[in-house]
Coordinates of C-alpha atoms and ligand atoms in Angstrom, one line a residue:
M1 CA -72.7 12.6 -61.3
A2 CA -76.0 14.5 -59.7
G3 CA -79.0 13.6 -61.3
K4 CA -81.6 17.0 -61.2
L5 CA -85.2 16.6 -62.0
L6 CA -86.2 19.8 -64.3
V7 CA -90.7 19.7 -63.6
I8 CA -91.2 22.0 -67.3
G9 CA -94.2 24.0 -67.7
F10 CA -93.9 24.6 -71.9
G11 CA -96.7 26.6 -71.9
P12 CA -99.9 26.6 -74.5
G13 CA -98.1 24.3 -77.6
S14 CA -96.9 27.3 -79.5
A15 CA -92.6 27.4 -80.1
E16 CA -93.0 31.6 -79.5
H17 CA -94.9 30.2 -76.1
I18 CA -92.3 28.9 -74.4
T19 CA -89.8 30.3 -72.4
K20 CA -86.0 30.1 -72.5
R21 CA -85.3 28.9 -69.4
A22 CA -88.2 25.9 -70.7
R23 CA -86.8 25.0 -73.6
D24 CA -82.5 25.1 -72.4
A25 CA -83.8 22.8 -69.5
I26 CA -85.2 20.4 -72.4
E27 CA -81.9 21.2 -73.9
E28 CA -79.8 20.1 -70.6
S29 CA -81.7 16.9 -70.3
D30 CA -81.3 13.5 -70.6
I31 CA -84.7 11.7 -70.8
I32 CA -88.2 13.4 -71.6
I33 CA -90.6 11.7 -69.5
G34 CA -94.1 12.8 -70.4
Y35 CA -97.3 12.5 -71.8
T36 CA -97.2 11.4 -75.8
T37 CA -99.3 14.2 -76.7
Y38 CA -96.9 16.1 -75.4
V39 CA -93.6 15.2 -76.4
E40 CA -95.1 15.5 -79.9
L41 CA -95.6 19.2 -79.1
I42 CA -92.4 20.1 -78.1
Q43 CA -90.9 17.3 -81.1
G44 CA -88.8 20.2 -82.3
L45 CA -86.8 21.1 -79.4
L46 CA -85.4 17.1 -78.8
T47 CA -81.8 16.5 -79.5
H48 CA -80.1 13.8 -78.0
Q49 CA -83.0 12.8 -74.9
E50 CA -84.4 9.9 -74.8
I51 CA -87.8 9.9 -74.3
V52 CA -90.3 7.8 -72.0
S53 CA -93.5 8.6 -73.0
T54 CA -96.8 7.1 -71.4
G55 CA -100.2 7.4 -72.0
M56 CA -102.5 9.1 -70.0
T57 CA -103.6 8.0 -66.7
E58 CA -100.5 6.9 -66.0
E59 CA -99.0 10.3 -64.3
V60 CA -97.3 8.2 -60.4
S61 CA -95.2 5.8 -63.0
R62 CA -94.4 8.6 -65.1
A63 CA -93.8 11.2 -61.7
R64 CA -91.7 7.3 -59.7
E65 CA -90.5 6.8 -63.3
A66 CA -88.9 10.3 -62.6
V67 CA -87.6 10.3 -59.3
R68 CA -85.8 7.1 -60.0
Q69 CA -83.2 8.1 -63.7
A70 CA -83.0 11.5 -61.3
E71 CA -82.0 9.6 -58.7
Q72 CA -79.2 7.4 -60.6
G73 CA -77.9 10.6 -61.6
K74 CA -80.0 11.2 -64.6
K75 CA -81.6 14.6 -65.2
V76 CA -84.7 14.2 -66.0
A77 CA -87.6 16.5 -67.9
V78 CA -90.9 16.0 -66.8
I79 CA -93.3 18.0 -69.2
S80 CA -96.2 19.5 -68.6
S81 CA -98.4 21.6 -70.9
G82 CA -99.0 25.2 -69.7
D83 CA -97.4 25.4 -66.0
A84 CA -96.5 22.2 -64.5
G85 CA -97.2 23.7 -61.0
V86 CA -101.4 24.2 -62.4
Y87 CA -102.9 20.7 -62.7
G88 CA -99.7 19.4 -64.1
M89 CA -97.1 17.8 -62.6
A90 CA -95.2 19.0 -60.6
G91 CA -97.7 18.9 -57.1
L92 CA -97.1 15.1 -57.7
I93 CA -93.4 15.0 -58.4
Y94 CA -93.2 16.5 -54.6
E95 CA -95.6 14.2 -53.4
V96 CA -93.6 11.0 -54.6
L97 CA -90.6 12.3 -53.5
V98 CA -92.4 13.0 -50.0
E99 CA -92.9 9.7 -49.7
K100 CA -89.4 8.8 -49.7
G101 CA -88.1 11.2 -47.0
W102 CA -86.9 13.5 -49.4
R103 CA -84.6 16.5 -48.3
E104 CA -83.8 19.8 -50.5
A105 CA -80.8 19.4 -48.4
D106 CA -79.3 16.5 -49.4
G107 CA -81.7 15.2 -52.0
V108 CA -82.1 15.2 -55.9
E109 CA -81.7 18.7 -57.1
V110 CA -85.2 19.7 -58.4
E111 CA -85.9 22.8 -60.6
V112 CA -90.0 23.6 -61.2
I113 CA -89.6 25.9 -64.3
P114 CA -93.1 28.4 -64.9
G115 CA -94.8 28.3 -67.7
I116 CA -98.1 30.2 -68.7
S117 CA -100.8 28.4 -68.1
A118 CA -103.7 27.9 -70.0
I119 CA -106.0 30.1 -68.1
N120 CA -103.2 33.1 -68.9
S121 CA -102.6 31.9 -72.5
S122 CA -106.5 31.9 -73.5
A123 CA -107.0 35.1 -71.6
A124 CA -105.1 36.4 -73.8
L125 CA -106.7 35.8 -76.6
L126 CA -110.6 36.3 -75.1
G127 CA -109.1 39.8 -74.7
A128 CA -108.9 40.7 -70.6
P129 CA -111.4 38.9 -69.0
I130 CA -109.0 38.1 -65.5
M131 CA -108.5 41.7 -65.1
H132 CA -110.0 41.4 -61.4
D133 CA -110.0 38.5 -59.4
A134 CA -110.0 35.4 -60.7
C135 CA -109.4 31.8 -59.9
T136 CA -109.4 28.1 -61.4
I137 CA -111.4 25.0 -60.8
S138 CA -111.2 22.0 -62.9
L139 CA -114.0 20.7 -63.7
S140 CA -112.2 17.1 -63.2
D141 CA -114.0 14.8 -60.9
H142 CA -111.4 11.5 -61.2
L143 CA -109.7 12.3 -58.2
T144 CA -111.5 15.0 -56.6
P145 CA -115.0 14.4 -55.3
W146 CA -118.0 16.1 -57.6
E147 CA -119.2 17.2 -54.3
L148 CA -116.4 19.6 -54.0
I149 CA -116.0 20.7 -56.8
A150 CA -119.8 21.9 -56.5
K151 CA -119.2 23.5 -53.5
R152 CA -115.8 25.7 -54.6
I153 CA -118.4 26.7 -58.4
D154 CA -120.8 27.9 -56.1
A155 CA -118.9 29.8 -54.2
A156 CA -116.5 31.2 -56.4
A157 CA -119.7 32.3 -58.5
G158 CA -121.3 33.7 -55.4
A159 CA -118.0 35.8 -54.6
D160 CA -118.1 37.5 -57.9
F161 CA -115.2 35.8 -58.8
V162 CA -113.8 35.2 -62.6
I163 CA -113.7 31.4 -62.8
A164 CA -111.6 29.8 -66.0
L165 CA -112.7 25.8 -66.3
Y166 CA -110.2 23.3 -66.9
N167 CA -111.1 19.6 -67.8
P168 CA -114.8 20.9 -68.3
K169 CA -115.8 18.2 -70.7
S170 CA -114.4 15.6 -72.3
G171 CA -115.9 12.4 -74.2
R172 CA -117.4 10.2 -70.7
R173 CA -117.2 13.2 -68.6
T174 CA -120.0 15.8 -70.5
R175 CA -122.5 16.2 -67.2
Q176 CA -119.8 18.6 -65.3
I177 CA -120.1 21.3 -67.5
V178 CA -124.0 21.3 -67.8
E179 CA -124.1 21.0 -63.7
A180 CA -121.2 24.0 -63.2
Q181 CA -123.5 26.6 -65.5
R182 CA -126.8 25.5 -63.8
I183 CA -124.8 26.5 -60.6
I184 CA -123.3 30.2 -61.7
L185 CA -126.7 31.1 -63.1
K186 CA -128.1 31.0 -59.3
H187 CA -125.7 33.5 -59.0
R188 CA -124.7 35.3 -62.0
S189 CA -126.7 36.9 -64.9
P190 CA -127.3 34.3 -67.8
D191 CA -125.6 37.0 -70.4
T192 CA -122.6 37.3 -68.8
P193 CA -119.9 37.0 -71.3
V194 CA -118.1 33.7 -71.5
G195 CA -115.1 32.4 -73.8
I196 CA -114.9 29.3 -75.3
V197 CA -111.0 28.5 -76.7
K198 CA -110.2 25.8 -78.0
S199 CA -106.1 25.1 -78.4
A200 CA -105.2 27.9 -77.5
Y201 CA -101.7 28.9 -79.2
R202 CA -101.6 25.2 -81.1
D203 CA -102.5 24.6 -84.8
R204 CA -106.4 24.0 -84.6
Q205 CA -107.5 27.4 -82.6
H206 CA -110.3 28.3 -82.2
V207 CA -111.6 31.2 -80.0
E208 CA -115.7 31.9 -79.2
I209 CA -117.3 34.6 -77.2
T210 CA -121.2 33.8 -76.0
T211 CA -122.6 33.6 -72.5
L212 CA -123.8 32.0 -69.4
D213 CA -126.8 30.9 -70.9
R214 CA -125.6 29.8 -74.2
M215 CA -122.3 28.3 -73.6
L216 CA -123.5 25.1 -73.7
D217 CA -124.6 25.6 -77.8
H218 CA -120.8 25.8 -78.4
D219 CA -118.3 22.9 -78.9
I220 CA -116.1 22.0 -75.6
G221 CA -113.9 19.5 -75.2
M222 CA -110.7 18.1 -73.4
L223 CA -108.1 21.1 -74.6
T224 CA -110.5 23.8 -73.7
T225 CA -110.7 26.6 -71.6
V226 CA -113.7 28.1 -70.4
I227 CA -114.0 31.5 -68.9
I228 CA -117.0 33.4 -67.2
G229 CA -116.9 36.2 -66.6
N230 CA -117.7 38.4 -63.6
A231 CA -120.4 41.2 -63.0
S232 CA -119.0 43.4 -65.1
T233 CA -117.9 41.9 -67.4
F234 CA -118.8 43.1 -70.8
V235 CA -117.7 42.3 -74.4
Y236 CA -116.7 45.2 -76.8
D237 CA -115.9 44.4 -79.8
G238 CA -114.9 41.0 -79.5
K239 CA -112.9 40.9 -76.8
I240 CA -114.2 40.4 -73.2
I241 CA -113.6 42.9 -70.9
T242 CA -113.5 42.8 -66.9
P243 CA -112.9 46.1 -65.5
R244 CA -110.7 46.9 -62.6
G245 CA -112.6 49.4 -61.2
Y246 CA -110.6 52.6 -62.5
Q247 CA -113.7 54.2 -63.3
R248 CA -114.3 54.4 -59.7
K249 CA -112.1 57.2 -59.7
Y250 CA -111.1 58.4 -63.0
T251 CA -112.5 59.3 -66.2
L252 CA -111.4 57.7 -69.2
T253 CA -112.9 60.1 -71.6
S254 CA -110.3 62.9 -70.5
D255 CA -106.8 63.7 -70.1
N256 CA -108.2 66.3 -67.5
Q257 CA -109.1 63.6 -64.7
P258 CA -111.6 64.6 -61.5
L259 CA -108.8 63.5 -58.7
K260 CA -105.7 65.4 -58.8
P261 CA -102.7 62.2 -58.2
Y262 CA -102.1 64.1 -54.5
E263 CA -105.7 63.3 -54.0
R264 CA -106.2 60.0 -55.3
L265 CA -105.3 57.8 -52.5
R266 CA -106.7 59.7 -49.6
S267 CA -109.3 57.3 -47.7
E268 CA -112.2 60.6 -48.5
N269 CA -112.0 59.0 -51.9
E270 CA -112.2 55.6 -51.0
P271 CA -114.8 55.6 -48.9
W272 CA -114.8 51.6 -50.2
A273 CA -111.8 50.6 -48.3
L274 CA -111.3 48.6 -45.2
E275 CA -110.3 51.3 -43.3
A276 CA -113.9 53.7 -44.2
T277 CA -115.8 50.3 -44.5
L278 CA -114.7 50.0 -40.6
K279 CA -115.0 53.6 -39.3
P280 CA -118.2 54.2 -38.3
A281 CA -118.2 51.0 -36.1
V282 CA -115.1 51.6 -34.3
D283 CA -115.7 55.7 -33.6
Q284 CA -118.6 54.8 -32.1
G285 CA -120.3 53.6 -29.5
R286 CA -122.1 50.1 -28.9
G287 CA -125.8 51.9 -29.0
T288 CA -125.3 52.9 -33.0
E289 CA -123.1 50.2 -33.9
S290 CA -126.3 48.6 -35.8
Q291 CA -126.7 50.9 -37.4
A292 CA -123.5 51.8 -38.7
R293 CA -123.2 47.7 -39.5
M294 CA -126.1 48.6 -41.8
D295 CA -125.1 51.3 -43.2
E296 CA -121.9 49.3 -44.3
H297 CA -123.5 46.2 -45.5
V298 CA -125.7 49.2 -48.1
R299 CA -122.8 50.6 -49.0
V300 CA -121.8 47.3 -50.0
V301 CA -125.4 46.8 -52.4
G302 CA -124.7 50.6 -53.0
S303 CA -121.7 50.2 -55.2
T304 CA -121.9 47.1 -57.3
G305 CA -122.9 48.7 -60.1
I306 CA -120.7 51.3 -59.9
D307 CA -117.6 49.4 -61.8
S308 CA -120.1 47.9 -63.5
E309 CA -121.2 50.2 -65.9
Q310 CA -119.5 53.1 -67.1
Q311 CA -122.6 56.3 -67.1
M312 CA -123.6 54.6 -63.6
E313 CA -124.2 57.4 -61.1
S314 CA -123.1 56.4 -57.0
G315 CA -125.3 58.6 -56.3
V316 CA -128.6 56.8 -57.4
H317 CA -127.5 53.8 -54.9
T318 CA -126.8 55.7 -52.3
A319 CA -130.6 57.9 -52.4
R320 CA -131.7 54.4 -52.1
A321 CA -129.5 53.3 -49.7
N322 CA -131.2 55.8 -47.6
Q323 CA -134.6 55.7 -47.7
A324 CA -134.2 51.6 -47.2
I325 CA -132.5 52.7 -43.5
E326 CA -135.3 54.8 -43.7
T327 CA -138.0 52.9 -44.3
I328 CA -136.5 50.4 -41.3
R329 CA -136.7 53.1 -39.2
T330 CA -139.8 54.7 -39.7
S331 CA -141.5 50.9 -39.9
P332 CA -144.0 50.3 -36.9
A333 CA -141.2 47.7 -36.0
A334 CA -138.8 50.5 -35.6
H335 CA -138.9 50.9 -31.9
T336 CA -137.3 47.1 -31.7
V337 CA -134.1 47.9 -33.8
A338 CA -132.4 47.8 -30.1
D339 CA -133.8 43.9 -29.7
R340 CA -132.5 42.8 -33.2
S341 CA -128.5 41.9 -34.1
P342 CA -126.7 43.5 -36.5
A343 CA -127.0 41.0 -38.4
Q344 CA -130.6 40.7 -39.0
L345 CA -130.5 44.2 -39.0
A346 CA -128.3 44.6 -41.8
Q347 CA -130.4 41.5 -43.9
E348 CA -133.2 43.2 -43.2
A349 CA -132.1 46.6 -45.1
L350 CA -130.6 44.2 -47.6
S351 CA -133.9 42.9 -48.5
T352 CA -135.7 46.5 -48.5
L353 CA -133.0 48.0 -51.2
Q354 CA -133.4 44.2 -52.7
R355 CA -137.2 45.2 -53.6
S356 CA -136.1 48.5 -54.2
L357 CA -133.2 48.1 -56.3
G358 CA -133.9 44.4 -58.0
L359 CA -130.6 43.6 -56.9
Q360 CA -130.8 39.5 -55.7
V361 CA -129.4 39.1 -52.2
E362 CA -129.3 35.9 -51.2
T363 CA -128.4 33.9 -48.1
Y364 CA -125.8 30.6 -47.4
D365 CA -124.7 29.0 -44.9
S366 CA -120.8 29.6 -44.3
P367 CA -119.0 26.7 -45.0
S368 CA -115.9 27.7 -43.4
N369 CA -118.4 28.4 -40.3
E370 CA -118.9 25.4 -38.2
T371 CA -122.1 27.3 -36.1
S372 CA -123.0 27.9 -40.2
C373 CA -124.4 31.3 -39.5
Q374 CA -126.2 32.9 -42.0
Q375 CA -124.9 35.4 -44.3
P376 CA -125.3 37.7 -47.4
L377 CA -124.7 37.1 -50.4
F378 CA -124.8 39.5 -53.1
R379 CA -125.0 39.2 -57.0
Q380 CA -124.2 41.8 -58.5
E381 CA -126.2 43.3 -61.5
T382 CA -125.3 46.2 -64.2
I383 CA -127.6 48.8 -64.5
F384 CA -127.2 51.4 -67.8
E385 CA -128.3 54.7 -67.0
C386 CA -128.9 57.5 -69.5
A387 CA -131.2 60.5 -69.9
V388 CA -133.4 60.7 -73.3
S389 CA -135.2 63.6 -74.6
P390 CA -137.0 64.2 -78.2
G391 CA -134.0 66.8 -78.6
I392 CA -133.2 70.2 -77.2
V393 CA -135.7 72.4 -78.5
N394 CA -139.0 69.9 -79.2
K395 CA -140.2 69.1 -75.8
K396 CA -142.7 66.6 -77.1
F397 CA -142.4 63.3 -77.3
T398 CA -144.9 60.6 -79.5
P399 CA -146.9 58.1 -78.8
Q400 CA -144.1 55.8 -80.1
Q401 CA -141.6 56.8 -77.6
M402 CA -143.0 56.7 -75.2
I403 CA -144.4 52.7 -75.8
L404 CA -140.8 52.2 -76.8
L405 CA -139.3 53.9 -73.5
A406 CA -141.6 51.1 -72.2
E407 CA -140.7 48.4 -73.8
I408 CA -137.0 49.3 -73.0
A409 CA -138.0 49.4 -69.3
G410 CA -139.6 45.9 -69.6
E411 CA -140.3 45.0 -65.6
R412 CA -137.8 45.9 -63.6
G413 CA -136.4 48.9 -65.7
E414 CA -137.6 52.5 -64.3
I415 CA -138.2 55.7 -65.7
E416 CA -138.5 58.8 -64.2
Y417 CA -138.8 62.3 -65.3
T418 CA -136.3 65.3 -63.5
P419 CA -136.8 69.2 -64.0
H420 CA -134.3 69.2 -66.5
H421 CA -136.3 68.4 -69.8
Q422 CA -135.3 64.7 -69.9
I423 CA -136.7 60.7 -68.4
I424 CA -133.9 59.2 -67.3
L425 CA -134.1 55.2 -68.0
R426 CA -132.2 52.5 -65.6
I427 CA -132.3 49.6 -67.5
P428 CA -130.9 46.2 -65.4
N429 CA -128.2 43.7 -67.2
A430 CA -128.5 45.7 -70.0
E431 CA -126.8 45.8 -73.4
P432 CA -125.8 49.4 -74.0
A433 CA -125.7 49.4 -77.4
N434 CA -128.5 47.8 -78.4
I435 CA -130.7 49.9 -76.2
T436 CA -129.2 53.4 -77.6
R437 CA -129.7 51.8 -81.3
R438 CA -133.4 51.7 -80.7
L439 CA -133.9 54.5 -79.1
E440 CA -131.9 57.1 -81.2
E441 CA -133.4 55.4 -84.2
A442 CA -136.6 56.7 -82.8
G443 CA -135.6 60.0 -83.3
L444 CA -134.5 60.6 -79.1
L445 CA -131.8 62.3 -78.4
L446 CA -129.7 60.3 -75.3
M447 CA -127.4 62.2 -73.1
P448 CA -125.0 60.4 -69.9
V449 CA -126.3 60.7 -66.1
G450 CA -124.1 62.3 -63.8
D451 CA -121.4 65.0 -63.6
V452 CA -121.7 66.4 -67.2
L453 CA -122.9 69.7 -69.0
Q454 CA -126.3 69.7 -70.1
V455 CA -127.4 72.6 -72.3
K456 CA -131.4 73.0 -71.3
A457 CA -132.7 75.4 -74.0
C458 CA -136.7 76.5 -74.0
D459 CA -139.4 75.1 -76.7
F460 CA -138.6 79.2 -78.5
C461 CA -142.6 78.9 -78.1
N462 CA -143.3 75.8 -80.4
G463 CA -140.2 76.9 -82.9
E464 CA -142.1 80.2 -83.5
K465 CA -139.6 82.1 -81.8
K466 CA -136.3 80.0 -84.1
D467 CA -133.7 82.9 -84.8
A468 CA -131.6 81.7 -81.9
I469 CA -132.0 77.8 -82.4
P470 CA -129.4 77.1 -84.5
Y471 CA -127.0 78.2 -81.7
A472 CA -128.8 76.5 -79.3
E473 CA -128.8 73.4 -81.1
E474 CA -124.5 73.7 -81.8
L475 CA -123.6 74.3 -78.5
H476 CA -125.4 71.1 -77.3
A477 CA -123.3 69.3 -80.3
R478 CA -120.5 70.8 -79.4
L479 CA -120.0 71.2 -75.6
G480 CA -122.9 69.0 -74.7
G481 CA -122.5 65.8 -72.2
Q482 CA -119.1 66.3 -71.2
S483 CA -117.5 65.6 -68.1
L484 CA -117.2 68.2 -65.7
P485 CA -116.0 68.4 -61.9
K486 CA -119.9 68.4 -60.8
E487 CA -122.8 68.6 -63.1
L488 CA -123.2 72.2 -65.2
R489 CA -126.6 72.8 -66.7
I490 CA -126.4 75.6 -69.2
G491 CA -130.2 77.2 -69.5
F492 CA -130.5 78.8 -72.9
N493 CA -134.1 80.7 -74.4
G494 CA -134.8 82.5 -77.0
C495 CA -136.0 85.8 -75.5
G496 CA -136.3 88.2 -73.3
M497 CA -139.1 86.3 -71.5
A498 CA -136.6 83.5 -70.7
C499 CA -139.8 82.0 -69.0
Y500 CA -138.0 78.5 -69.1
G501 CA -135.8 80.1 -66.6
A502 CA -132.2 80.6 -67.8
V503 CA -131.4 82.5 -65.7
K504 CA -131.6 79.7 -63.0
E505 CA -129.0 77.6 -64.4
D506 CA -125.8 77.3 -63.8
I507 CA -124.6 79.2 -66.7
G508 CA -127.4 81.1 -68.8
I509 CA -128.1 82.3 -71.9
V510 CA -130.7 84.9 -72.9
Y511 CA -131.5 85.6 -76.8
R512 CA -132.7 88.9 -77.5
K513 CA -131.9 91.9 -79.5
G514 CA -129.9 89.5 -82.2
G515 CA -127.7 89.4 -79.3
F516 CA -127.3 86.9 -76.3
D517 CA -126.8 88.4 -72.6
L518 CA -124.8 85.6 -69.9
F519 CA -125.8 84.8 -66.9
L520 CA -123.5 83.0 -64.8
G521 CA -123.3 81.0 -61.2
A522 CA -126.5 80.5 -59.9
K523 CA -127.2 79.0 -57.2
T524 CA -129.4 76.6 -58.6
V525 CA -130.6 74.7 -55.3
G526 CA -130.7 75.1 -51.8
R527 CA -132.7 77.5 -49.6
S528 CA -130.0 79.8 -50.4
A529 CA -130.6 79.2 -54.5
H530 CA -130.5 82.9 -55.9
A531 CA -130.2 83.6 -60.0
G532 CA -127.3 83.6 -62.2
V533 CA -125.0 86.8 -62.3
P534 CA -125.5 89.0 -65.3
V535 CA -122.0 89.9 -66.5
A536 CA -122.6 90.7 -70.4
E537 CA -125.2 91.6 -72.6
G538 CA -125.3 91.2 -76.4
I539 CA -122.7 89.4 -77.4
K540 CA -122.3 88.7 -80.5
P541 CA -123.7 85.3 -82.3
D542 CA -120.0 84.1 -83.5
E543 CA -118.6 84.5 -80.2
L544 CA -121.1 82.4 -78.4
L545 CA -119.4 79.4 -78.4
P546 CA -116.2 80.6 -78.1
V547 CA -116.9 82.8 -75.3
L548 CA -118.2 79.7 -73.5
T549 CA -115.8 76.8 -74.2
R550 CA -113.0 78.9 -72.8
I551 CA -115.4 79.2 -69.4
I552 CA -115.8 75.5 -69.3
E553 CA -112.4 74.8 -70.2
Q554 CA -112.0 77.0 -67.3
Y555 CA -114.1 75.2 -64.9
R556 CA -113.4 72.0 -65.9
S557 CA -109.4 72.0 -65.6
T558 CA -109.0 74.4 -62.2
G559 CA -112.7 73.5 -61.0
F560 CA -112.3 70.9 -57.7
P561 CA -113.9 67.3 -58.0
D562 CA -117.9 67.8 -56.8
E563 CA -117.5 71.5 -56.7
R564 CA -120.9 72.9 -58.3
F565 CA -120.0 75.9 -61.3
H566 CA -121.3 78.7 -58.5
K567 CA -119.2 77.8 -56.2
F568 CA -116.0 78.0 -58.4
F569 CA -117.1 81.0 -60.1
K570 CA -117.1 83.1 -56.3
R571 CA -113.6 81.2 -55.7
V572 CA -112.0 81.7 -58.5
G573 CA -113.2 85.6 -59.2
V574 CA -112.7 85.8 -62.4
V575 CA -114.1 83.8 -65.0
E576 CA -112.6 84.6 -68.8
G577 CA -113.0 88.3 -67.7
F578 CA -116.0 88.1 -65.9
A579 CA -116.4 89.8 -62.5
Y580 CA -118.2 87.3 -59.8
R581 CA -120.3 90.0 -57.3
E582 CA -122.1 89.2 -54.0
V583 CA -125.7 88.2 -54.7
A584 CA -128.2 90.2 -52.1
T585 CA -129.5 87.5 -49.3
V586 CA -132.0 88.9 -47.5
T587 CA -132.0 87.8 -43.6
I588 CA -135.6 87.0 -42.4
E589 CA -135.7 87.2 -38.7
N590 CA -137.9 83.8 -37.5
A591 CA -140.9 84.2 -36.7
V592 CA -141.7 84.9 -33.5
C593 CA -143.9 81.5 -31.2
G594 CA -145.4 82.0 -28.0
E595 CA -143.8 80.5 -25.2
Ligands
LIG1 N1 -101.1 22.5 -66.5 C1 -101.8 22.7 -67.6 C2 -103.5 22.3 -67.2 C3 -103.2 21.2 -67.5 S1 -105.1 20.4 -67.3 C4 -102.1 24.3 -67.4 O1 -101.7 25.6 -67.0 O2 -102.4 25.1 -69.0 C5 -105.6 20.1 -68.6 C6 -107.1 21.2 -69.5 O3 -106.4 22.7 -69.2 C7 -108.0 21.0 -70.5 O4 -108.6 20.3 -70.2 C8 -107.4 22.7 -70.8 O5 -108.8 22.8 -69.8 C9 -106.7 23.7 -70.6 N2 -105.5 23.6 -72.2 C10 -103.9 23.0 -71.7 N3 -103.5 23.6 -72.9 C11 -104.3 24.7 -73.5 C12 -104.5 25.1 -74.6 N4 -103.7 24.8 -76.0 N5 -105.9 25.5 -74.8 C13 -107.0 25.9 -73.9 N6 -106.9 25.3 -72.9 C14 -105.6 24.1 -72.7

């Protein structure tokens, strides 16, 4: 009778989470070999099998016994919890076989049966923390030098992997988890979400969600898996979620995607992909290579926050990155740019960015490189960004509101005032829910930033000309904040003076003689800026919202990504029955200059 080794992972420990193949394999075995606790866990599945259970440090004798029995013709099940190939018995079984000169062709048959490993079962209980690149690290230094474990923790944390710590702590090994936390904190924010799962899918299951700096306040033991989020990971309603990056291309708040299906995989829509980042260096000659590399590195930094935070706008980073490059170009030492290596230039660009963005950039000795070259490491940071104003009509901040803004911005936040009746707040490593609650409680109006609709009203002569105020507020409530192909502003002015410049916005509305005048398609920026085309006068108050809703809907659903409203209006020709008319342009002769 031919023997067989069945190396079985039986999952986290509950009957529902054992695979059918694992059950069948246990059933067809003559002998079950395993750690005492594991044998107890699968007790319910045992019928006729002989049991060989041993203690903790008996893995080698267990493996040797299993091989011996199989060679004698027995079907032997070697059981591990989770997956047998993840810190389980599969590797050791093969190692013992290798020592004996075993070959698959003529040796005993071996079948490794996969199971649900602790990283998977724990992640499922926590939400979706390992949606992006993740790794497992065992903190057990019984068989692995601590120096190597520490190096791996450092590298994984520096490279922004989600990390699942196995064997985090035992009665004797209590310092390892403290050290691991210390190393990870060098790279990650103290408020990085951490999930602590004890006895997943077993009787004493306990799930805890905490942060990197507080993780040691919780009970961690032999049966615990600790999952540490990456720089994008967030907690929502008791779940840890790591974004996959969909926010880079898709909007999750609308059925209407900015990119049509056929555009989604185009290289111009993936500026972060390998292909795109390599291009400048390949296309251009040696002289511009250093610049290309600088741009490349800057782009890496520039994109760090995008999927970390829904309301992050890549333009913010891009503008900053360009500034950083410009600072280096125009610095007194600029003439030496050509003398410096691409790596030096990139490092310099990063340091400049670091100062302006608050991103922390580190260097480390690359372990894989014999010459130990200095490489930049990126530490990601989330930046919460939102627009704040005292109201749609009210233009006055109270001193208390200003104090609150300063408090919330803190040392590292940014408060920027814009030409659009808004202040933009940018807060690194913020907890958005907490901030928005405080701002709203102080009576401030919050708006997302980016390609959204903003209603920009006048102050209605300090509230004296108040007839149209309810309409402005209704437009904001019903239309404001929605995502569009490009940022769009509806200017709303309460009298014919239109002194707040409604006619110069993408869509202008001027209240006059009990009705509304409508202007469409102003070109709001550039040297050829012009006012909107006057398309209607005296729109009845109850028709205003429906008309605007239809115009916006047409723009939202048929505008190209990044297409400004005036371009859209010109391209489609007619919007909601209103025809586009060419705006008169004046050509100015170049000034004559002396020879
Ligand atoms: N082969 C197993 C891992 C064995 S190492 C697997 O793939 O899951 C033992 C470690 O696994 C424990 O210290 C703990 O970190 C983790 N672990 C195993 N079972 C677990 C469970 N039910 N809940 C949480 N963590 C578990």
